[in-house]
Coordinates of C-alpha atoms in Angstrom, one line a residue:
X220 CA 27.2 -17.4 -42.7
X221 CA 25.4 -17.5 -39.3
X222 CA 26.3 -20.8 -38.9
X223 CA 29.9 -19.3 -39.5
X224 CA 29.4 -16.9 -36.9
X225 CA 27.8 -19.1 -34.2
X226 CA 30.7 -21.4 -34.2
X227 CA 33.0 -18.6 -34.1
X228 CA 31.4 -17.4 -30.7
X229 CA 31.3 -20.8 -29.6
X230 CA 34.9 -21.2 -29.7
X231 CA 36.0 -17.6 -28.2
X232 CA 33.9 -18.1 -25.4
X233 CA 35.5 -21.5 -24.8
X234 CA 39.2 -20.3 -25.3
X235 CA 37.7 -16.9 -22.8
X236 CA 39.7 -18.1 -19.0
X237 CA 37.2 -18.9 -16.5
X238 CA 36.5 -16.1 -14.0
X239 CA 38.6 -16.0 -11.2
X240 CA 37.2 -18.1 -8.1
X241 CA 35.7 -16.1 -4.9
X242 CA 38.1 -14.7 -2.6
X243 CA 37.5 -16.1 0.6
X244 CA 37.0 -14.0 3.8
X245 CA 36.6 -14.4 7.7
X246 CA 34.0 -13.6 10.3
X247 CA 35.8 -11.1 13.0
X248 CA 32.5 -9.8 14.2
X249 CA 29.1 -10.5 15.0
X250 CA 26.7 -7.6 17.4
X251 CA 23.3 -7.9 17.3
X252 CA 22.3 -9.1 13.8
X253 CA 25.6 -7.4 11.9
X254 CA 28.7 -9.3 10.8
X255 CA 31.9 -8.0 10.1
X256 CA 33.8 -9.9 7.4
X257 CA 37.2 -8.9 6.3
X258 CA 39.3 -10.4 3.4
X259 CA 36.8 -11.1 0.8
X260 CA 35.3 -8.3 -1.5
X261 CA 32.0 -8.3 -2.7
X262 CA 28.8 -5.6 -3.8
X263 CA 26.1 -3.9 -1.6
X264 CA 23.4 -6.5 -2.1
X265 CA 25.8 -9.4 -2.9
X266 CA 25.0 -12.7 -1.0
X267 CA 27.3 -14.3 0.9
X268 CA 27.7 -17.9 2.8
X269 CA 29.1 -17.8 6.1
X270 CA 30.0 -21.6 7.0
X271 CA 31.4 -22.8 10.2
X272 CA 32.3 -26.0 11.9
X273 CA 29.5 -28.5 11.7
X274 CA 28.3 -28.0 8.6
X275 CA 26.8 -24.7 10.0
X276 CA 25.7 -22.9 6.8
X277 CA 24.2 -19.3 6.9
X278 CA 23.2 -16.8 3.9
X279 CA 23.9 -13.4 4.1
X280 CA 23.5 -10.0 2.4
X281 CA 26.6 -7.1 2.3
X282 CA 24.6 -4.6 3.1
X283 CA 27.4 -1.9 4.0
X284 CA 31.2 -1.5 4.0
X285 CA 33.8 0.4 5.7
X286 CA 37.4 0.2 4.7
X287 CA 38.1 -3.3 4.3
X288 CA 35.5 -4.3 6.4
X289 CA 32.2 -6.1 4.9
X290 CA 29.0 -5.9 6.6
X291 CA 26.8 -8.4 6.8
X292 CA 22.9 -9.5 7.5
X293 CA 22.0 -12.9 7.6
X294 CA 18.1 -13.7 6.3
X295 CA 17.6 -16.5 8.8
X296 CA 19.0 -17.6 12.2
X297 CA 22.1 -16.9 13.0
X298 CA 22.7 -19.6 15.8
X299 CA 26.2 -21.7 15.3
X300 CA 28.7 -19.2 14.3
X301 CA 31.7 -18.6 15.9
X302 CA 35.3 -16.7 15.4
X303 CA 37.0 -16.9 12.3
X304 CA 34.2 -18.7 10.0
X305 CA 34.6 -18.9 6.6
X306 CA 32.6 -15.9 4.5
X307 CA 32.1 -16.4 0.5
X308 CA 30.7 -14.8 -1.7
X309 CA 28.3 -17.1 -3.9
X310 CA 26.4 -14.4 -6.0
X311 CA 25.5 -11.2 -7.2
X312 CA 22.5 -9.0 -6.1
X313 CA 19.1 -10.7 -5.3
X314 CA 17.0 -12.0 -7.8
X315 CA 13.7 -13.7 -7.8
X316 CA 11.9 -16.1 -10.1
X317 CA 8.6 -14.4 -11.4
X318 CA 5.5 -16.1 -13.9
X319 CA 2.6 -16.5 -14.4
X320 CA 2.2 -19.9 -11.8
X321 CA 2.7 -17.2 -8.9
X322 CA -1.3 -17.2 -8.6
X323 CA -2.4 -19.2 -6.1
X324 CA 0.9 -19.1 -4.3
X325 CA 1.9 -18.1 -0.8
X326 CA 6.0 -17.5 -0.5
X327 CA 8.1 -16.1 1.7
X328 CA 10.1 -12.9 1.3
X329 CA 12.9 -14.7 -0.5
X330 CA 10.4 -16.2 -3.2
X331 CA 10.2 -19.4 -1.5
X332 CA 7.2 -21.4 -1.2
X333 CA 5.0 -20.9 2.1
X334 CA 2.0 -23.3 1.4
X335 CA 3.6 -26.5 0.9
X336 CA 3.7 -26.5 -2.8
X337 CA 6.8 -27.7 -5.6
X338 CA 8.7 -24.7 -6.4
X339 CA 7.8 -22.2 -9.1
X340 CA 9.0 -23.1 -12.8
X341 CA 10.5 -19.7 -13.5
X342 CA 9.6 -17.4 -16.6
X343 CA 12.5 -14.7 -15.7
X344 CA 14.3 -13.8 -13.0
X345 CA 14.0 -10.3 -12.1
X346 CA 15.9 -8.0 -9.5
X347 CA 14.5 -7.2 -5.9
X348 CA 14.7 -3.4 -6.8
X349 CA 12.8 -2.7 -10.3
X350 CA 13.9 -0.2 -13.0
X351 CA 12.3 3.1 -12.9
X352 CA 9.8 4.4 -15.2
X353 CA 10.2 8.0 -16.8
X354 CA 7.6 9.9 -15.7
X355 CA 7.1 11.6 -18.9
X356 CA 5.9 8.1 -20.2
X357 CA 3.5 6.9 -17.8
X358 CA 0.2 7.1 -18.8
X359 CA -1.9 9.3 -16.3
X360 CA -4.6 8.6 -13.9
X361 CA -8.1 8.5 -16.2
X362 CA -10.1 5.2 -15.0
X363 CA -11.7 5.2 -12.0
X364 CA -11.7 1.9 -9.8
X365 CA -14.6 -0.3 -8.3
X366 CA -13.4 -1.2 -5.2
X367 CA -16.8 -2.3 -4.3
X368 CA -17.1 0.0 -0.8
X369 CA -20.2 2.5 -1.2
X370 CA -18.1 5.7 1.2
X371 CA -14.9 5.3 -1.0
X372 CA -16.6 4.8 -4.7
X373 CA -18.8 8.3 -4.1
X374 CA -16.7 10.0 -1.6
X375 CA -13.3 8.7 -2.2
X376 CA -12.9 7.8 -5.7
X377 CA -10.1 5.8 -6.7
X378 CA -8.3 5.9 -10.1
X379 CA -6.6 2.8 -11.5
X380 CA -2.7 3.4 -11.4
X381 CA -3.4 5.3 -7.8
X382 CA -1.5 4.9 -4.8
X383 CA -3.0 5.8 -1.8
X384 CA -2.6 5.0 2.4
X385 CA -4.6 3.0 4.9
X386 CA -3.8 5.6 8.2
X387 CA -5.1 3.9 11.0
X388 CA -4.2 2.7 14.6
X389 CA -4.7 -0.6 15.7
X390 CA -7.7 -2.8 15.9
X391 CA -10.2 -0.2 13.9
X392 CA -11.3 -2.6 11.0
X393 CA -7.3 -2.0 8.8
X394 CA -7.6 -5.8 8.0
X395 CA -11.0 -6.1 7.2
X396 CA -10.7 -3.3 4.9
X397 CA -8.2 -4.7 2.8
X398 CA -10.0 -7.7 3.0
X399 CA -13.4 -6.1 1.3
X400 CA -10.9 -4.6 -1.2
X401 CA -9.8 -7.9 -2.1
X402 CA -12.3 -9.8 -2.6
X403 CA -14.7 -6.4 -4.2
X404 CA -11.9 -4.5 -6.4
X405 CA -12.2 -5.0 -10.3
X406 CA -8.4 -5.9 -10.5
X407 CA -7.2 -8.7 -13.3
X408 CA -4.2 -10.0 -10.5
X409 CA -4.0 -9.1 -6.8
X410 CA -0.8 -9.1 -5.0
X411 CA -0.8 -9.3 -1.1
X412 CA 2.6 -8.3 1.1
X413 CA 1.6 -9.1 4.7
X414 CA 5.1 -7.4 6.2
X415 CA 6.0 -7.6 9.7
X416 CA 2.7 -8.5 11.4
X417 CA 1.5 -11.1 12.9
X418 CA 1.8 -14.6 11.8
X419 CA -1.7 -15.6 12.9
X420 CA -2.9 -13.4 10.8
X421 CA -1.6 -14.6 7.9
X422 CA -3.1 -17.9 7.7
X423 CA -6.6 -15.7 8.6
X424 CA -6.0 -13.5 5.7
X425 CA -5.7 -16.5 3.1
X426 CA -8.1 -19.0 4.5
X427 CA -10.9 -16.3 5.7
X428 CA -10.7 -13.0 3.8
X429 CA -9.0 -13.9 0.6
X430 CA -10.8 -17.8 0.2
X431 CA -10.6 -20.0 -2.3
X432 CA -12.3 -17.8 -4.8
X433 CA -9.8 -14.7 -4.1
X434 CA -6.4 -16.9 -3.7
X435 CA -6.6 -18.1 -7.4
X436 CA -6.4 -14.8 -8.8
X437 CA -3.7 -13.7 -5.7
X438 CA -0.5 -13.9 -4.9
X439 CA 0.9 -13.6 -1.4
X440 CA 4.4 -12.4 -0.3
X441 CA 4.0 -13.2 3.6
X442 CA 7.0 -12.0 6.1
X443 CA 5.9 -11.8 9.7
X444 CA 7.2 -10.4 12.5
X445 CA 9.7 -13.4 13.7
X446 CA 11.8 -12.9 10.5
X447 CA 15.0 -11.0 10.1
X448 CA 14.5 -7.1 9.4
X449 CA 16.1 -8.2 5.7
X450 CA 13.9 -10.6 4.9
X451 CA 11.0 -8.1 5.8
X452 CA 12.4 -5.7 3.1
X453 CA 13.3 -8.1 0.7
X454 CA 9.4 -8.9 1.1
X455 CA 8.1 -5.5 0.7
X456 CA 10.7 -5.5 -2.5
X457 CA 9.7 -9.0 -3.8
X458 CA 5.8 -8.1 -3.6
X459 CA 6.4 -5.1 -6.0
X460 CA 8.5 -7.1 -8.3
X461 CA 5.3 -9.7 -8.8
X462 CA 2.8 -6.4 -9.1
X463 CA 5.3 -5.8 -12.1
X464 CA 5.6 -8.6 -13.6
X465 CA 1.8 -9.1 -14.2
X466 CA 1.5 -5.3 -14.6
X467 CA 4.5 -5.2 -17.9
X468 CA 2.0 -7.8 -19.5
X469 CA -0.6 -6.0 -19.4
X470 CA -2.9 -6.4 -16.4
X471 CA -4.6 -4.7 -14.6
X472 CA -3.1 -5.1 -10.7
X473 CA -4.4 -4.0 -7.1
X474 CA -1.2 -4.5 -4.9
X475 CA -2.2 -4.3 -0.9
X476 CA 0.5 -3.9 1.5
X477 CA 0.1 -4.4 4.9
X478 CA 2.3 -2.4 6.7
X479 CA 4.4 0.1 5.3
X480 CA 5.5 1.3 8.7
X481 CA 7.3 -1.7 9.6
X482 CA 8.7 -1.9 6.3
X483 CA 10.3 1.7 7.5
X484 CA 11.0 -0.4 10.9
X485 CA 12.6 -3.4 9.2
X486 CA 14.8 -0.8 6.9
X487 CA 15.4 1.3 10.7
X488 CA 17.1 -1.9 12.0
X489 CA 19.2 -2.4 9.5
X490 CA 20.3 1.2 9.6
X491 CA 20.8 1.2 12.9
X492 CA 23.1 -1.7 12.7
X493 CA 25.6 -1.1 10.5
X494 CA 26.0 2.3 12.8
X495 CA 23.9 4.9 10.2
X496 CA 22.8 7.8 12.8
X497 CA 19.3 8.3 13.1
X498 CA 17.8 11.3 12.5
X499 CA 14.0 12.1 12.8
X500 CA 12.3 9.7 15.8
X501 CA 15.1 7.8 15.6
X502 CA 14.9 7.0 11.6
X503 CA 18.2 7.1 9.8
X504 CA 18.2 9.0 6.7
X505 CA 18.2 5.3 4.2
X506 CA 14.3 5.0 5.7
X507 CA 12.9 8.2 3.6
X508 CA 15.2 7.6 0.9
X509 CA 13.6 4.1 0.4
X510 CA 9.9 5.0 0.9
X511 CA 9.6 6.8 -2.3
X512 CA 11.6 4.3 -4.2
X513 CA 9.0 1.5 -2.8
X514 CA 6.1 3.4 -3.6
X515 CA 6.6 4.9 -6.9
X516 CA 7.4 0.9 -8.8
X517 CA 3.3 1.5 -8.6
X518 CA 1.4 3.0 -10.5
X519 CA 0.5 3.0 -14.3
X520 CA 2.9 1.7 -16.7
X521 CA 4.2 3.7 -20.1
X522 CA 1.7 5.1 -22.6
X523 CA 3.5 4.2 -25.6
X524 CA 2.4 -0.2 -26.2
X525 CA 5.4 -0.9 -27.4
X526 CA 6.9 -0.7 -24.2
X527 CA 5.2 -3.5 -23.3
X528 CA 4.3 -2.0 -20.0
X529 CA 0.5 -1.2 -20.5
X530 CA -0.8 -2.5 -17.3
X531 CA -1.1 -1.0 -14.0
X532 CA -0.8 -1.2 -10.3
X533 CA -3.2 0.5 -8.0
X534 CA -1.8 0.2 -4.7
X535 CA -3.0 0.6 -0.4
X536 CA -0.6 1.1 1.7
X537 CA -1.8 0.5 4.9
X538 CA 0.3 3.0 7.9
X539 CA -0.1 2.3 11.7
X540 CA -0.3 5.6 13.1
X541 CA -0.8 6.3 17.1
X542 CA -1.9 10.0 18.6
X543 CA -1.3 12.6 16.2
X544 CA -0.3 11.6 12.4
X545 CA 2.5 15.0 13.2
X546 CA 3.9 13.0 15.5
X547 CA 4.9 9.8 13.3
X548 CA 7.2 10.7 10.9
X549 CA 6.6 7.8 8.7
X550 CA 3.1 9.0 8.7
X551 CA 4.1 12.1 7.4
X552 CA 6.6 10.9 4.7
X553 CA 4.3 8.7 3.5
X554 CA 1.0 11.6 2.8
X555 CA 3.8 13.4 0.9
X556 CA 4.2 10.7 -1.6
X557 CA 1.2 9.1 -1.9
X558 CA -1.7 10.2 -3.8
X559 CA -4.1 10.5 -1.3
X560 CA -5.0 9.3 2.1
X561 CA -8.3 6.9 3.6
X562 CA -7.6 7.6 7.7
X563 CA -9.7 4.9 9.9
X564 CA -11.3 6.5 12.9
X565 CA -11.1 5.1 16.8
X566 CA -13.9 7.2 17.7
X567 CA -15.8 5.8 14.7
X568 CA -15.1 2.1 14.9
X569 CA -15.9 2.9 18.7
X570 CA -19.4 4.0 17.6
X571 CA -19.9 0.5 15.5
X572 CA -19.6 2.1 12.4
X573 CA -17.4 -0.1 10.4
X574 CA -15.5 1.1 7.6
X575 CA -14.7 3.4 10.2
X576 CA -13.4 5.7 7.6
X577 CA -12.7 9.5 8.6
X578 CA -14.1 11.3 5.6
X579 CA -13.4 14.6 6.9
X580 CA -9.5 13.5 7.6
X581 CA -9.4 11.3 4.0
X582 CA -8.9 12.6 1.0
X583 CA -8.2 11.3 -2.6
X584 CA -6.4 13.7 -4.9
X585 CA -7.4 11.7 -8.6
X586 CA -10.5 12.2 -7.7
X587 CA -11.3 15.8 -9.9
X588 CA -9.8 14.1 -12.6
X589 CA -11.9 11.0 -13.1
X590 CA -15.0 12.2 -12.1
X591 CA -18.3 14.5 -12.9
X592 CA -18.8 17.9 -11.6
X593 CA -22.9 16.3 -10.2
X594 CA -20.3 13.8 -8.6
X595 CA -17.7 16.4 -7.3
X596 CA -21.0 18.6 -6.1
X597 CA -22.7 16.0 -4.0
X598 CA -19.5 14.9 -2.2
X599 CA -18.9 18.3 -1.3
X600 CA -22.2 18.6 0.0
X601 CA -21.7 15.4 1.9
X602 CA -18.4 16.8 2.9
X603 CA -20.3 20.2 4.2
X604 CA -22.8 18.5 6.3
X605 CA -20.6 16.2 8.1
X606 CA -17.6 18.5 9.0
X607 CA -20.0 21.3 10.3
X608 CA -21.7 18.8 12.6
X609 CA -18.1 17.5 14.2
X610 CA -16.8 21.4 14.2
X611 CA -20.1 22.0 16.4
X612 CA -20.5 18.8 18.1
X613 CA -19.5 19.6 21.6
X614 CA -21.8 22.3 21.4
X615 CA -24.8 20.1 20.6
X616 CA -23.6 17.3 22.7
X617 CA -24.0 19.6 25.8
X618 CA -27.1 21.7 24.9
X619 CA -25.4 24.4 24.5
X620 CA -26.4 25.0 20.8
X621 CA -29.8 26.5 19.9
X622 CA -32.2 25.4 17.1
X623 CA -32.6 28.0 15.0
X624 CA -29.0 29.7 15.4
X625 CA -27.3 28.4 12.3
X626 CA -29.5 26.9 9.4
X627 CA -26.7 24.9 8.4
X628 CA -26.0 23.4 11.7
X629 CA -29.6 22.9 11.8
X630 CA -29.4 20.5 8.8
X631 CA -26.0 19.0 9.8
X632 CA -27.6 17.7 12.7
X633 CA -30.5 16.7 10.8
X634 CA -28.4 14.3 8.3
X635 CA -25.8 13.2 10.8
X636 CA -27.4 9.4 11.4
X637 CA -28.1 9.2 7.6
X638 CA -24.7 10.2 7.0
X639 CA -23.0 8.0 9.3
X640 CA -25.7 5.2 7.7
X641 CA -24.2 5.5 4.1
X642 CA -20.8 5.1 5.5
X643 CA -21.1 2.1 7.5
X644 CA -21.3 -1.2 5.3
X645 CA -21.1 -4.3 6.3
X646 CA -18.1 -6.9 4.8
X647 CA -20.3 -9.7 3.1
X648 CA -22.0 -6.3 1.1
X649 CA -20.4 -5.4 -2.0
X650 CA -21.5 -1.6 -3.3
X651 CA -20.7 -0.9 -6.9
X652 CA -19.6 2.5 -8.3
X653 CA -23.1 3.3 -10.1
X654 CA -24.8 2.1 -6.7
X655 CA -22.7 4.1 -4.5
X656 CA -23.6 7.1 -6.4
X657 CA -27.0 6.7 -7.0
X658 CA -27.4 5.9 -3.3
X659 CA -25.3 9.6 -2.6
X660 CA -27.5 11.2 -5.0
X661 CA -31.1 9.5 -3.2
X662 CA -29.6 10.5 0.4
X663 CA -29.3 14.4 -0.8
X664 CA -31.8 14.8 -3.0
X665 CA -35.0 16.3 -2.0
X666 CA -37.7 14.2 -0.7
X667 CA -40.9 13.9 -2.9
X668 CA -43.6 16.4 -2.0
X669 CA -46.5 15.7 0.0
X670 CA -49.5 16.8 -1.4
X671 CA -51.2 17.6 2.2
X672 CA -48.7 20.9 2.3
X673 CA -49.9 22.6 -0.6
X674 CA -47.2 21.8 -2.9
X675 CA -44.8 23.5 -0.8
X676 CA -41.6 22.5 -0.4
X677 CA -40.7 19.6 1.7
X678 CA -37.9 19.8 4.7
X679 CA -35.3 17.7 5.5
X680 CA -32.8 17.9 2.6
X681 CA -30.4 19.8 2.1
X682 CA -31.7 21.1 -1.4
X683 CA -34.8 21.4 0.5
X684 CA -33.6 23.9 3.0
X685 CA -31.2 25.8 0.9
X686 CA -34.0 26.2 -1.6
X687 CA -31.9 24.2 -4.7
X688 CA -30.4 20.9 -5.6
X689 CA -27.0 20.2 -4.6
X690 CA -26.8 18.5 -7.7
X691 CA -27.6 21.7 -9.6
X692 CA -25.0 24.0 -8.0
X693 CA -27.6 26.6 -7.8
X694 CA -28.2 29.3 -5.2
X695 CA -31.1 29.9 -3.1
X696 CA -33.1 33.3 -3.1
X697 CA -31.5 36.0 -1.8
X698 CA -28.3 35.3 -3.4
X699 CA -26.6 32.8 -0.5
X700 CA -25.3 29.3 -2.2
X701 CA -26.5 26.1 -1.4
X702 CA -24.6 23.9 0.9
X703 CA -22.3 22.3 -1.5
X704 CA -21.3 24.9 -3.6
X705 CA -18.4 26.6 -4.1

């Protein structure tokens, strides 16, 4: 009987007519990096081949439409076109070729190989832009993450299935952040977009951050700065598609993208092109309609296993920011819709402190979840200390503060160089999560009594001075809580 039915199926489709061939269409326009193409019809996200005398042969997306106009964006040079070239349409929306041979590899933003290797023997072939998962079935934020960096494991904790942002200017330590989170983070698969930067720095990322060692478990989705504003997006697109690939089998992912800002960019010139107004700082309205698409493909995947999407993708974003963040308004999209923020300091990196993390500016928003309240107290009391010595530090810095005003500024400026100590960490040292924490707890805790004072108790800690341990929660006598509590 199936035998029956197979052939049956076999001979419809053969007596089915075959599809109607592409209607062919003509170039009348080229500005910038948009054609106009009119006679042909064909879908948002469609690829077309624009082909004109001497074998010139260009690929393009229809990435807009007006009346019976097409427009178009080509994902390479467009050198060699003239009037009146022929446009066809040879395909439906993007797809890329995704399995389990993508580790190791370097591509390009179309899925092409970079580093010289054959071409990928494809599993599947999934779209650019990714299905969306209910939010009622994702499984929540419970598991914290190693990442291997002492201020962000006791300070800063990260959950797997977070998303959170790199906010930093240029040149204060971005890269070689990433590059201690790749080599350090407990992650089964990492996946690495390097969109819009430099190109020199993407051989540097492969050959000295990742290595050897951290390329085998890696995958690297590499569109610089020279390449078309589409092939940037397709990129940022195509680096998500990987994270979900591994992360629908189960694994465990970190995806690190480096930058989302010119991903906004890239998206801004296409905008721009096909004559969308701009709105904020010269964004068009498509920008912050695609950054929360982008960013929420990460994350955990469904509770229920049958799904088959158990994994999950804990994701940096870094974002170039310049002056203040109220000024960028990619900046400001992006700390709506992320799940927490890591800013990089100038003034720190200035000082040689390297992570030159802000951790008065940074904050992760898992973090109550997947941690202790002795964890949650003792990074407040960090917190405390830190903050009242920057609130007061002009003050200080010009005498015009007296010891003995404020006990609390007193011990602020006591802890400052420990504090700024614990922070720094140097990229060749890997901290783990128990390690970071018992290294918060030593820094806070009181000092061991010396038996010369009597059995007093000894200064120079915050428990010390507020009379309890920060650990504890406790209040000193009197009534007035310790630094550190709430």
């Amino acid at each position: 009987m199936s035998n029956l039915a197979a052939r049956l199926r076999a001979r419809r489709e053969a007596l089915r007519p075959p599809p109607p061939a592409p209607v062919e269409g003509l170039l009348t326009r080229m500005v910038g990096l948009t054609l106009e193409a009119v006679g042909c019809q064909a879908a948002v996200g469609a690829h077309c081949e624009v082909i004109a005398p001497g074998d010139v042969r260009i690929e393009a997306e229809v990435v807009g439409f007006a009346t019976d106009k097409l427009y178009l964006m080509p994902t390479g040079e467009i050198h060699g076109l003239v009037p009146n070239a022929r446009v066809i349409p040879i395909g439906e929306t993007h797809r890329v070729p995704v399995s389990d041979e993508l580790l190791g590899r370097v591509l390009d933003g179309s899925g092409k190989p970079l580093d010289g290797m054959p071409s990928l023997a494809a599993e599947d072939a999934v779209p650019l832009q990714g299905p969306p998962i209910n939010p009622l079935r994702r499984r929540p934020i419970s598991d914290t993450l190693d990442v291997g960096i002492r201020a962000i494991n006791s300070l800063l904790t990260v959950g797997r299935g977070q998303r959170l942002g790199l906010f930093a200017a240029a040149g204060v330590g971005k890269s070689s952040l990433l590059g201690m989170m790749t080599r350090y983070t407990e992650a089964d698969v990492v996946v690495v977009g390097l969109i819009g930067e430099r190109g020199r720095e993407v051989k540097e990322f492969i050959e000295d951050t990742l290595g050897a060692e951290g390329l085998a478990r890696a995958v690297v989705v590499a569109a610089p700065a020279d390449t078309s504003p589409l092939m940037r997006v397709h990129g940022a697109m195509l680096t998500h598609s990987i994270a979900e690939h591994f992360r629908d089998r189960g694994k465990n992912v970190l995806l690190l993208m480096d930058s989302l800002t010119r991903f906004a960019q890239a998206q801004r010139e296409i905008g721009l092109a096909i004559d969308e107004p701009p709105t904020t700082k010269g964004y068009p309205p498509s920008v912050f309609a695609k950054l929360p698409r982008l960013v929420e493909r990460a994350g955990n995947g469904c509770a229920d296993s049958d799904a088959g999407r158990g994994g999950s993708i804990t994701a940096f974003y870094t974002v170039l920011v310049e002056g203040e963040y109220n000024d960028d308004p990619i900046a400001d999209a992006a700390r709506a819709i992320l799940d927490g923020h890591i800013v990089l300091s100038r003034e720190i990196a200035e000082a040689g402190i390297y992570p030159a993390i802000d951790i008065e500016a940074s904050i992760s928003r898992a973090m109550h979840s997947i941690t202790d309240a002795r964890q949650q107290k003792l990074a407040q009391t960090f917190r405390q200390l830190y903050a009242g010595y920057r609130q007061n530090r002009d003050l200080i810095s010009v005498g015009a503060y007296q010891k003995g005003s404020d006990p609390a500024i007193d011990l602020a400026i006591q802890y400052q160089p420990k504090l700024r100590q614990f922070i720094a960490q140097s990229m060749g040292e890997r901290v783990d999560s128990a390690a970071s924490l018992a290294q918060l707890a030593a820094l806070l805790s009181p000092p061991q009594q010396d038996a010369g004072q009597g059995g007093g108790q000894a200064s120079g800690s915050p428990a010390a001075r507020q009379g309890a341990d920060p650990r504890s929660g406790g209040q000193q006598p009197g009534g007035r809580p310790a630094v550190g509590s709430s």
